Coordinates of C-alpha atoms in Angstrom, one line a residue:
X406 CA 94.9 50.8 116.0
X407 CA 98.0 51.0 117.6
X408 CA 100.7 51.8 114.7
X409 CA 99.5 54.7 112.9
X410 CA 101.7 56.5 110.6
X411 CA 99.9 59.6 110.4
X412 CA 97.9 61.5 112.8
X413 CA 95.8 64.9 112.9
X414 CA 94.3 66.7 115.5
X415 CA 91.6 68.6 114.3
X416 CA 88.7 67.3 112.3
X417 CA 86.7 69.9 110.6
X418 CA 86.6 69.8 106.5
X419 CA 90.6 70.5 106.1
X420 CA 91.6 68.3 108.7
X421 CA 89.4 65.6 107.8
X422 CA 89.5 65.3 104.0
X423 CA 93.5 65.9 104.5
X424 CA 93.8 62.9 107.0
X425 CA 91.1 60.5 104.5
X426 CA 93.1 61.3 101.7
X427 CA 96.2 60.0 103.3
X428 CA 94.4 57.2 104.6
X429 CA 93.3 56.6 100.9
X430 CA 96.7 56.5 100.0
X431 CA 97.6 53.4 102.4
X432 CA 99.1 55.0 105.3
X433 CA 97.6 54.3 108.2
X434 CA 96.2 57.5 110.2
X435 CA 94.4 58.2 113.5
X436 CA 92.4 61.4 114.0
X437 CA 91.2 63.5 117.3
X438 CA 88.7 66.1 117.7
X439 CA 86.9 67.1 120.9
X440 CA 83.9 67.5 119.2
X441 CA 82.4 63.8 119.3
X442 CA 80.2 64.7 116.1
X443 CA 83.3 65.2 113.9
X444 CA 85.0 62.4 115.2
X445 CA 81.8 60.1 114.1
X446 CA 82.0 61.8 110.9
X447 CA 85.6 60.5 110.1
X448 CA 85.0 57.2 111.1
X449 CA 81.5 57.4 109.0
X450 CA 83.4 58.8 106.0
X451 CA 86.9 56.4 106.6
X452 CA 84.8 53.1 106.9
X453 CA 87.0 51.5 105.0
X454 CA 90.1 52.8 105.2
X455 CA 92.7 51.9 107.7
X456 CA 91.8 55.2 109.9
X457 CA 90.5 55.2 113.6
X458 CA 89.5 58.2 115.8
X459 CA 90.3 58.5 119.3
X460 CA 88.8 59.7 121.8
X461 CA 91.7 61.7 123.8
X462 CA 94.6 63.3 123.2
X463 CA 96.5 60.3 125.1
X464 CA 95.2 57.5 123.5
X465 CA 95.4 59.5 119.8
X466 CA 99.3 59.8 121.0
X467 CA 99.6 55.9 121.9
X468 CA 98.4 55.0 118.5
X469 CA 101.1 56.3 116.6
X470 CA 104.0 54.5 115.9
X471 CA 107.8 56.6 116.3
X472 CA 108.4 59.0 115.8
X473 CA 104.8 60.1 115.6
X474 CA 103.4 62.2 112.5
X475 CA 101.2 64.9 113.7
X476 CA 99.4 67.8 112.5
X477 CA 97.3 70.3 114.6
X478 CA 94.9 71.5 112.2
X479 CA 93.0 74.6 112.7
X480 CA 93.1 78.2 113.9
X481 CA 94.8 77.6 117.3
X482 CA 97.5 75.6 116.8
X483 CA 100.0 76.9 120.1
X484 CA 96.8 75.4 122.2
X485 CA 97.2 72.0 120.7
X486 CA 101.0 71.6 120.5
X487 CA 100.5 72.6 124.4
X488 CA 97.9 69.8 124.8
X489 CA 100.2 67.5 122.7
X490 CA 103.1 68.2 124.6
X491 CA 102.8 66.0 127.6
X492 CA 102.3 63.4 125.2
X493 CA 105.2 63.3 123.4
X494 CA 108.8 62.0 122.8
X495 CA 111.8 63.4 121.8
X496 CA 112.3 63.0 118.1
X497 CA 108.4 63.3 117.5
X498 CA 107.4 65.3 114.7
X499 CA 104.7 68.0 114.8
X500 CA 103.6 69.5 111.4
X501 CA 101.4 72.4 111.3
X502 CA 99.8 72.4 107.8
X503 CA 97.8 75.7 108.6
X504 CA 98.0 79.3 107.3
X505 CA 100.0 79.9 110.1
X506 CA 102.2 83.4 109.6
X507 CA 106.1 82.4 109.0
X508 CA 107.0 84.7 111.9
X509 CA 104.5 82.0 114.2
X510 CA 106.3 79.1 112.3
X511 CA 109.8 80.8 113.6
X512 CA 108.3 81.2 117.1
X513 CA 106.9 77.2 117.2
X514 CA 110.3 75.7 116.3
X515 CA 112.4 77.8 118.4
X516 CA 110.1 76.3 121.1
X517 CA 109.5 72.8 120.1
X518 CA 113.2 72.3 119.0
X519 CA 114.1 73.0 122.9
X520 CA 112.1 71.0 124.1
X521 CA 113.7 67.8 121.6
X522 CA 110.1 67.8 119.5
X523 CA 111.1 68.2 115.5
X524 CA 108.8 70.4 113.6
X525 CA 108.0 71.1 110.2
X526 CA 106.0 74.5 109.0
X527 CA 103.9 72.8 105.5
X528 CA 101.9 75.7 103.2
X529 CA 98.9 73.5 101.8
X530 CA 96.8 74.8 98.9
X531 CA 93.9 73.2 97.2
X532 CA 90.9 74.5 99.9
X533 CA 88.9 71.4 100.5
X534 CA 88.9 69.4 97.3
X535 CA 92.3 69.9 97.1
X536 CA 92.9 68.5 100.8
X537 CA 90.5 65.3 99.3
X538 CA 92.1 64.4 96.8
X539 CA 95.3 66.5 96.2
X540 CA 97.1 70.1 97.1
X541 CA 99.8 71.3 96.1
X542 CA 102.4 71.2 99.7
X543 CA 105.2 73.8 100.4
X544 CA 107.7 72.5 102.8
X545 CA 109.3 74.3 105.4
X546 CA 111.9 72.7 107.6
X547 CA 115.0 70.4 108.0
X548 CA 115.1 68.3 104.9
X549 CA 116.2 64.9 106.6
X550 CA 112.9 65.7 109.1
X551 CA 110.6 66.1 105.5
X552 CA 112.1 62.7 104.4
X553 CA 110.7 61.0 107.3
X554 CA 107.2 62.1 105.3
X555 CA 107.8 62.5 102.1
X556 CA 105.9 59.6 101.2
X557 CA 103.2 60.6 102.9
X558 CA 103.0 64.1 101.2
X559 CA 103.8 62.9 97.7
X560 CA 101.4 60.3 97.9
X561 CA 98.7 62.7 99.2
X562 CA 99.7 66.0 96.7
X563 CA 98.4 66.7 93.6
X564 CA 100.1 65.3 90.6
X565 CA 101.1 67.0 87.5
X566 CA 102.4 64.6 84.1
X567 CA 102.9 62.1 87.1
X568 CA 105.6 64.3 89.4
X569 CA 103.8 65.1 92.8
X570 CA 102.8 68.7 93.9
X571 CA 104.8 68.3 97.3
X572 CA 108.3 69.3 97.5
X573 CA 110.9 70.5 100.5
X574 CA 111.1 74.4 99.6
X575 CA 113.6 75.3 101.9
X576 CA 114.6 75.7 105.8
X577 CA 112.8 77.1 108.6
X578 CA 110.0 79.0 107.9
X579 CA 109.7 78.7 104.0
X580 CA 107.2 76.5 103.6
X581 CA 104.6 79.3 105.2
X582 CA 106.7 82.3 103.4
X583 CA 105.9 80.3 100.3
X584 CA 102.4 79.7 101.4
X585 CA 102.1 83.6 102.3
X586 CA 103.2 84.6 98.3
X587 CA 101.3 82.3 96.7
X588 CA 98.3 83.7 99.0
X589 CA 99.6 87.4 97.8
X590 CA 99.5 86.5 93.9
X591 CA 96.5 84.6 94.4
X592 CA 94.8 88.2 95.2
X593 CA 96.5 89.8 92.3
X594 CA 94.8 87.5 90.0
X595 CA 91.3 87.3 91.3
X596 CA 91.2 91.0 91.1
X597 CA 92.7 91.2 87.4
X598 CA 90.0 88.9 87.0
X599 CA 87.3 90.6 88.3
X600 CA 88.8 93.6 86.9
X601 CA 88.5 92.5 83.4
X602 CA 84.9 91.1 84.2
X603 CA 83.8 94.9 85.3
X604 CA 85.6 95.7 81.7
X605 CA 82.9 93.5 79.9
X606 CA 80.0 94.0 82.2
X607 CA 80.2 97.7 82.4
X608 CA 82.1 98.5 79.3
X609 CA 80.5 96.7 77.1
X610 CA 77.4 95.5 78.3
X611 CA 77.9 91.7 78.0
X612 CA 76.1 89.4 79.8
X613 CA 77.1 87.5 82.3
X614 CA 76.5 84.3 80.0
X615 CA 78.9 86.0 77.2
X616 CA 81.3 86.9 79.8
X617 CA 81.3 83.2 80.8
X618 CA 81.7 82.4 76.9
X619 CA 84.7 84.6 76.5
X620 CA 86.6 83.5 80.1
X621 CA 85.8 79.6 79.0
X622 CA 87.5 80.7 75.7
X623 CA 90.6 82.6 77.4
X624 CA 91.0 78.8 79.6
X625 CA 92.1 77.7 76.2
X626 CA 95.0 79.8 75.3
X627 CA 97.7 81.6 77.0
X628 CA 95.4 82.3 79.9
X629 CA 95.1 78.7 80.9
X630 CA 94.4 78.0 84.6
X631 CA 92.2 77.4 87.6
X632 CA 91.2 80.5 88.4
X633 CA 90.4 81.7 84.7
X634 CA 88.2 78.2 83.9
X635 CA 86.2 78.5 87.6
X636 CA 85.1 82.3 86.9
X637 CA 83.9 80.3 83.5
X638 CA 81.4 78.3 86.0
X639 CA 80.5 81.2 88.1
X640 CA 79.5 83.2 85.9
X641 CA 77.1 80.5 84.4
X642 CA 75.6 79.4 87.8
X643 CA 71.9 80.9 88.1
X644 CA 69.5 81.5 91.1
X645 CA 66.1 79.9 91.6
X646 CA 65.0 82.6 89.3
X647 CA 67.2 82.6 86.7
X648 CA 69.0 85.8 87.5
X649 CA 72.8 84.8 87.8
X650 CA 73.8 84.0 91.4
X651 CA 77.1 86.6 90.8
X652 CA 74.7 89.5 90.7
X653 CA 72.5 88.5 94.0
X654 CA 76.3 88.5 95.8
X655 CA 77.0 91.3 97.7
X656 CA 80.3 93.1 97.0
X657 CA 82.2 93.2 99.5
X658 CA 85.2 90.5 99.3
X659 CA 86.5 89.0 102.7
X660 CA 90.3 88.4 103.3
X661 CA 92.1 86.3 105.7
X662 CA 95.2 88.2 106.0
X663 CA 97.4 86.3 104.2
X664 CA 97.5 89.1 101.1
X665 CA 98.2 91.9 103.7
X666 CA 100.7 90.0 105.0
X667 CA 102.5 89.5 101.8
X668 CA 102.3 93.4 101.1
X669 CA 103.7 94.1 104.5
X670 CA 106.8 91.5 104.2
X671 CA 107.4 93.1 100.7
X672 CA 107.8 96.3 102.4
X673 CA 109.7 95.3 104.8
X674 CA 111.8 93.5 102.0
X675 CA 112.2 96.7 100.1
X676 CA 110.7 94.7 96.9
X677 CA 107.7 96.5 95.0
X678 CA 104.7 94.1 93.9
X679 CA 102.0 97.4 93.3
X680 CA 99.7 94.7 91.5
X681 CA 99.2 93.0 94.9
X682 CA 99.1 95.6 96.9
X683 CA 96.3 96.8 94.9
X684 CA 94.4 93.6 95.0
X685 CA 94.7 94.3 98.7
X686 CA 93.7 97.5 99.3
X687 CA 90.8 97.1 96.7
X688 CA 89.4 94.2 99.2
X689 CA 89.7 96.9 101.5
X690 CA 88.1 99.7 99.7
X691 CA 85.2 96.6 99.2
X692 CA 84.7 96.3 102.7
X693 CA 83.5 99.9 102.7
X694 CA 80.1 99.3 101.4
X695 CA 77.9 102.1 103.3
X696 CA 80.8 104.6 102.7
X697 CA 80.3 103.6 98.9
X698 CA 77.0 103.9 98.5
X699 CA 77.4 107.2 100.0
X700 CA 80.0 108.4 97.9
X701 CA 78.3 107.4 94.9
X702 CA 75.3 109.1 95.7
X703 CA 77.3 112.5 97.0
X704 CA 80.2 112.9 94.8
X705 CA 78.3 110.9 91.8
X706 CA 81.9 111.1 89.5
X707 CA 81.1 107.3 88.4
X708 CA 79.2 107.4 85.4
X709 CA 77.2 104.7 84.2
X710 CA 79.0 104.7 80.3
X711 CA 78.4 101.8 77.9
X712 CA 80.9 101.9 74.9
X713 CA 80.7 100.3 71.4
X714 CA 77.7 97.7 72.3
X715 CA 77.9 96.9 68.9
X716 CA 81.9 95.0 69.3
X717 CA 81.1 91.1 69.5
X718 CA 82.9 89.6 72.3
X719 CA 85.6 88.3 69.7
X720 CA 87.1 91.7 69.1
X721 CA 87.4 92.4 73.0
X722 CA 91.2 90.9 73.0
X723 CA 92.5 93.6 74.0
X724 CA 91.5 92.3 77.8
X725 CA 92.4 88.9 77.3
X726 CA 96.1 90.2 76.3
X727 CA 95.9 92.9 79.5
X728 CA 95.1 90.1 81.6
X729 CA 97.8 87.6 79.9
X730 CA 100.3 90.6 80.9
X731 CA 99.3 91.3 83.6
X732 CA 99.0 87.8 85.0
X733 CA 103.1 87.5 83.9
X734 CA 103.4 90.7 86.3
X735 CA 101.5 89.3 89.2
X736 CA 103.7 86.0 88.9
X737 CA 107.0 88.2 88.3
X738 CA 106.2 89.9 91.0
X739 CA 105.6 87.3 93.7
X740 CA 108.9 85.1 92.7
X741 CA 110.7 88.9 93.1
X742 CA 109.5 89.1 96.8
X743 CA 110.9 84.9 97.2
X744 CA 114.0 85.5 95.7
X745 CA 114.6 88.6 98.0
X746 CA 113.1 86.9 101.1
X747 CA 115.9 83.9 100.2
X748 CA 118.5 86.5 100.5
X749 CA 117.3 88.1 103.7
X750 CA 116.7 85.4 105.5
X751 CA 118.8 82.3 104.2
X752 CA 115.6 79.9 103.4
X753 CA 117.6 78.2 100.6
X754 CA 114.6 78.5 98.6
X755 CA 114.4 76.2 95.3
X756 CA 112.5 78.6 92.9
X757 CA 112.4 75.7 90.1
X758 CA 110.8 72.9 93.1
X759 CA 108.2 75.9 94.0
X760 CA 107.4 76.6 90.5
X761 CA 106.7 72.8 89.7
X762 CA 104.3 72.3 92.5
X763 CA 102.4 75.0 91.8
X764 CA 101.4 73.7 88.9
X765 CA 98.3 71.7 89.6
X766 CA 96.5 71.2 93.3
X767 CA 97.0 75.3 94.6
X768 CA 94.8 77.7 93.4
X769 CA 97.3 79.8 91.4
X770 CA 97.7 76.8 88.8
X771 CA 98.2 77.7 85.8
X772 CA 99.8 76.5 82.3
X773 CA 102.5 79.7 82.7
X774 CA 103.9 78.0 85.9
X775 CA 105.9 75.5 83.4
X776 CA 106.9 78.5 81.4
X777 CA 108.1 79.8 84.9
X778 CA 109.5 76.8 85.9
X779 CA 111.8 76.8 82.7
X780 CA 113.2 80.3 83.5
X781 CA 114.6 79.0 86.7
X782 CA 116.0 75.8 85.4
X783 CA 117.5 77.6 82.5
X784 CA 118.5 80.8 84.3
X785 CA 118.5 80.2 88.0
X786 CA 120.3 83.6 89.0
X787 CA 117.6 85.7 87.1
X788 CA 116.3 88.6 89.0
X789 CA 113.0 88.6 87.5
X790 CA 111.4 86.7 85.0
X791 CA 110.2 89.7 82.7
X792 CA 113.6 90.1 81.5
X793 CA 113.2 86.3 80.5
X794 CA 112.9 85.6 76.8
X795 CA 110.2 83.6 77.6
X796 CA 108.1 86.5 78.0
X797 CA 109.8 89.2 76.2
X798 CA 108.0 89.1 73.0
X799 CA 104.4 89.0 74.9
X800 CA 105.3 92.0 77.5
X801 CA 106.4 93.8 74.6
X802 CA 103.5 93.4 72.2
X803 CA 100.8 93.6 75.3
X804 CA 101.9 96.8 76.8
X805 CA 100.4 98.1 74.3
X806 CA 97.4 96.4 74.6
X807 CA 97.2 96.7 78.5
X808 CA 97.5 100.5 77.7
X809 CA 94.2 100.4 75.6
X810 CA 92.2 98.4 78.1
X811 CA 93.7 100.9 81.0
X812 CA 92.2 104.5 78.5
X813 CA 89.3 102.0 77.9
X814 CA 88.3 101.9 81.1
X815 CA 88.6 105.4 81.6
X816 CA 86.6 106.0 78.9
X817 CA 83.9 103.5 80.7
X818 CA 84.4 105.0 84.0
X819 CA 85.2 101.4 85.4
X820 CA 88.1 101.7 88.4
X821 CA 90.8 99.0 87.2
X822 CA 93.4 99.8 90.0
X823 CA 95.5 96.6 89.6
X824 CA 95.8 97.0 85.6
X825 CA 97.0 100.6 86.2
X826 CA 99.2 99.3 89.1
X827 CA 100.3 96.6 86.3
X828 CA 101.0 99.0 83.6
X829 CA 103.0 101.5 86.0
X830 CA 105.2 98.8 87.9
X831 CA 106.3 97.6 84.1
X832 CA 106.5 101.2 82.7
X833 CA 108.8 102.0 85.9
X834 CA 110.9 98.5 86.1
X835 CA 111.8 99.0 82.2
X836 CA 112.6 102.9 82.5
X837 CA 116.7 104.0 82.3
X838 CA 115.8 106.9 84.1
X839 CA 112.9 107.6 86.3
X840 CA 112.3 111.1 88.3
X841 CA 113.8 109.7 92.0
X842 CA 116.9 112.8 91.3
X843 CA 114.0 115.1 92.1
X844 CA 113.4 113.5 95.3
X845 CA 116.7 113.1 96.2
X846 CA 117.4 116.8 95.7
X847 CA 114.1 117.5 97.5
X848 CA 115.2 115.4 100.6
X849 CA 118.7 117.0 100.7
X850 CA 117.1 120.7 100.9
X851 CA 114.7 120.0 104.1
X852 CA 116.9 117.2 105.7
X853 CA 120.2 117.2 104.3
X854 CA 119.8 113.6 102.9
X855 CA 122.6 114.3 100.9
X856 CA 122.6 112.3 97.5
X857 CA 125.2 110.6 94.7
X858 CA 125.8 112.5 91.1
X859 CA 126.1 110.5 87.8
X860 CA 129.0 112.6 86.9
X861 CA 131.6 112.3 89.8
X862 CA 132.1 109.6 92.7
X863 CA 131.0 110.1 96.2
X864 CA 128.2 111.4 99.0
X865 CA 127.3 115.3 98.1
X866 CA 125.3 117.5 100.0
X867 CA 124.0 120.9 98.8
X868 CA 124.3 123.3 101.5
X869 CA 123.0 126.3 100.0
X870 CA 119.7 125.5 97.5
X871 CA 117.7 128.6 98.4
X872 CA 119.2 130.7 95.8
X873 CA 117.3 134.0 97.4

C-alpha cells in the first residue's frame, strides 16, 4: 500500500479494532507494532479490508499519503511521536487518541507545533466494542486541522438518530479535558449504582436476580442508559456453579486516574462536584481491603440489618428516584466543571456538540444527555442545569425521595457516601444562606482575614473579638 489515509501505531485491542473500523469504513489504513504477533493479527482480522501492516516505522510513514494521519496508540505516546519524528513532514498530523492528561496534550503540541508537525489531542470512549464498531470522539485542536479528518471520525463514531458521535469540542487541549469529565462522571455513576445495589442487597435482602429484575426495569424509564442496562447483565451472569459471578469478585475497584484527575482540576477550578469526589475516594477506601477486614472485625460499628423483607421490589422507588436525582447531579456537576474550565482556559467549548456525542458510543450514554443537550441549545449561558426547567420538577419531588433512601440506609447500616454527597451538594447549591459568615469571622480572629457585611459596602476587619 502506498496511499493510506489513515495510520496507527500501536496494535493491541484499542489500536487495532480503532484502525479495522476505519478500514471498514473505506478509508484506507496502515498499522505498526513491534510486536510481529499483533501485526499478524491485524492483517488476519483486516483480510479484506483495504488495511496493510508494516513492518517499520519508515516504511509505515512511506505508506501514507500527505499530510499523513497518525495515531500513537498506547501508554507511551512521547516515545512514539520521538520515533515518528524522523519520519515526518511539515504539515503531518499526529493524533493521540489516548487517555492522555490535557496538561500532556498542552506539553505535545507546544512541541510538535515547533517543530512544523500539526497535532490533535482526540478523547475516545466506547472501550473496545466501542473502538470496533463506534465511540463516541471529543476533539481537541485547531478546527481546520480536525476537517482534514472529520470524515474519518464521523464515519468511524457511534451514531445516534443518524448524527455521528464525533464532533470538534474546542481548542487545544479540550478534547482530553472533555475526555477527563466524562471519565470523572463516569465514576459518579458507577458508584450511585453500586450504591443503590448495596441498598437492595443489604437493605432488603434481594437477590442478585431481583436486583437484575428491578435495574432491567429502571433501563426503561427515566434511568435509561448504558451503564444502568449492563449492571442488568451482570448481575444475571452466574459462575460454573451457579453462584452469581458478582459475588466471587473481589471488592476492591481499580482506577486509572482519570477520576482523580477530574477531582484535582475541579479544585484547582474552584468548582465543587462532592458526588465525584466521593466516587473517588470510595475506590480508594476499596483498595484498602486488609485495613477493612480489620476494621470490621475491631471496631465492628457495621451491623448486618435487614429491613422490611416483606416490601416487593415494586415498592423500592424510592432508589430508583435517588438514583434518577442523583444521576442529574452527577451530570450537573460535570458540565459545571466544563463550563468553568472554558472560562479559565479559553477552550471555546461547545457544551450542546459535547452533549450530543455523548449520547450513544461513551460509556456515560444515556437518554438524559438529549434532555441536557436541550438546556444548552435553549439556554446556552446557564450556569448549571439544575436551575433548568427541565429538571426542576424532578429535583424538586426527588429530594425528598433521595432523603428517604439516604435515613434508609442508615437505618440498614449500608455506607452510601455519594448519595449523602448528592443530597448535601443540592441542599447547599439551593440554600440563600449557608453558615460560611461563621467562618469568615473565625478566619478574621486568628488571621485577620478580614471579611464583607450584608449591611454596609467594603473590606472589615475586627480587631478586637476577645471580648475578655
Amino acid at each position: 500500500m502506498t496511499s493510506a489515509q489513515f495510520g496507527m501505531v500501536g496494535l493491541g485491542t484499542m489500536g487495532r479494532n480503532f484502525l479495522l473500523n476505519v478500514a471498514e469504513q473505506g478509508f484506507s489504513c496502515v498499522g505498526f507494532d513491534i510486536d510481529v504477533s499483533k501485526r499478524g493479527l491485524l492483517t488476519q482480522e483486516g483480510n479484506g479490508l483495504p488495511i496493510a501492516a508494516a513492518d517499520e516505522v519508515a516504511s509505515f510513514a512511506a505508506a501514507l499519503e500527505t499530510p499523513r494521519r497518525i495515531v500513537p496508540a498506547g501508554p507511551i505516546v512521547d516515545s512514539v511521536i520521538d520515533d515518528l519524528l524522523p519520519h515526518l513532514s511539515k504539515g503531518d498530523i499526529v493524533i493521540d487518541g489516548g487517555n492522555s492528561h490535557f496538561t500532556d496534550t498542552e506539553r505535545r503540541g507546544v512541541f510538535l507545533k515547533a517543530r512544523g508537525i500539526e497535532f490533535l489531542g482526540v478523547g475516545v470512549s466506547g472501550g473496545e466494542e466501542g473502538a470496533r464498531h463506534g465511540a463516541s470522539i471529543m476533539i481537541g485542536g485547531q478546527p481546520e486541522i480536525y476537517d482534514l479528518v472529520r470524515p474519518i471520525f464521523e464515519a468511524a463514531s457511534a451514531k445516534v438518530n443518524g448524527e455521528p458521535c464525533a464532533a470538534h469540542v474546542g481548542f487545544g487541549s479540550a478534547g482530553h479535558f472533555v475526555k477527563m469529565v466524562h471519565n470523572g462522571i463516569e465514576y459518579g455513576l458507577m458508584q450511585l449504582i453500586a450504591e443503590s445495589f448495596d441498598l437492595l442487597r443489604r437493605g432488603f435482602n434481594i437477590t442478585d436476580d431481583k436486583a437484575a429484575d428491578l435495574f432491567a426495569k429502571w433501563d426503561e424509564g427515566d434511568l435509561n442508559s448504558f451503564l444502568i442496562e449492563i449492571t442488568s447483565i451482570v448481575l444475571r451472569k452466574k459462575d460454573a456453579d451457579g453462584t452469581p459471578l458478582v459475588e466471587r469478585i473481589l471488592d476492591t475497584a481499580g482506577q486509572k486516574g482519570t477520576g482523580k484527575w477530574t477531582s484535582q482540576a475541579a479544585m484547582d477550578l474552584g468548582v465543587p462536584i462532592p458526588t465525584i469526589d466521593s466516587a473517588v475516594a470510595m475506590r480508594q477506601i476499596s483498595a484498602h481491603k486488609s485495613d477493612r477486614v480489620a476494621a470490621a472485625e475491631k471496631l465492628g460499628i457495621v451491623q448486618d440489618v435487614q429491613l422490611d423483607e416483606t416490601l416487593a421490589p415494586d415498592t423500592i422507588g424510592f432508589i430508583e428516584s435517588a438514583l434518577h436525582l442523583s444521576f442529574i447531579a452527577t451530570y450537573a456537576q460535570g458540565f459545571t466543571l466544563l463550563r468553568a474550565a472554558n472560562e479559565e482556559k479559553t477552550f471555546d467549548l461547545d457544551l450542546v456538540e459535547i452533549a450530543k456525542i455523548w449520547r450513544g458510543g461513551c460509556i456515560i450514554r444515556a437518554q438524559m444527555l438529549e434532555q441536557i443537550r436541550g438546556i444548552f441549545e435553549n439556554e446556552p449561558q446557564i450556569g448549571n442545569i439544575i436551575f433548568a426547567d427541565t429538571f426542576r420538577q424532578a429535583i424538586r419531588t426527588e429530594q425528598g425521595l433521595l432523603r428517604a433512601t439516604i435515613k434508609f440506609a442508615i437505618a440498614a447500616d449500608v455506607p452510601c457516601m455519594a448519595f449523602a454527597s448528592t443530597f448535601n451538594y443540592l441542599k447547599a447549591y439551593a440554600s440563600a444562606k449557608l453558615p460560611a459568615n461563621l467562618i469568615q469571622a473565625q478566619r478574621d480572629f486568628f488571621g485577620a482575614h478580614t471579611y464583607q457585611r450584608i449591611d454596609k459596602e467594603g473590606i472589615f476587619h475586627t480587631a478586637d473579638w476577645d471580648i475578655k
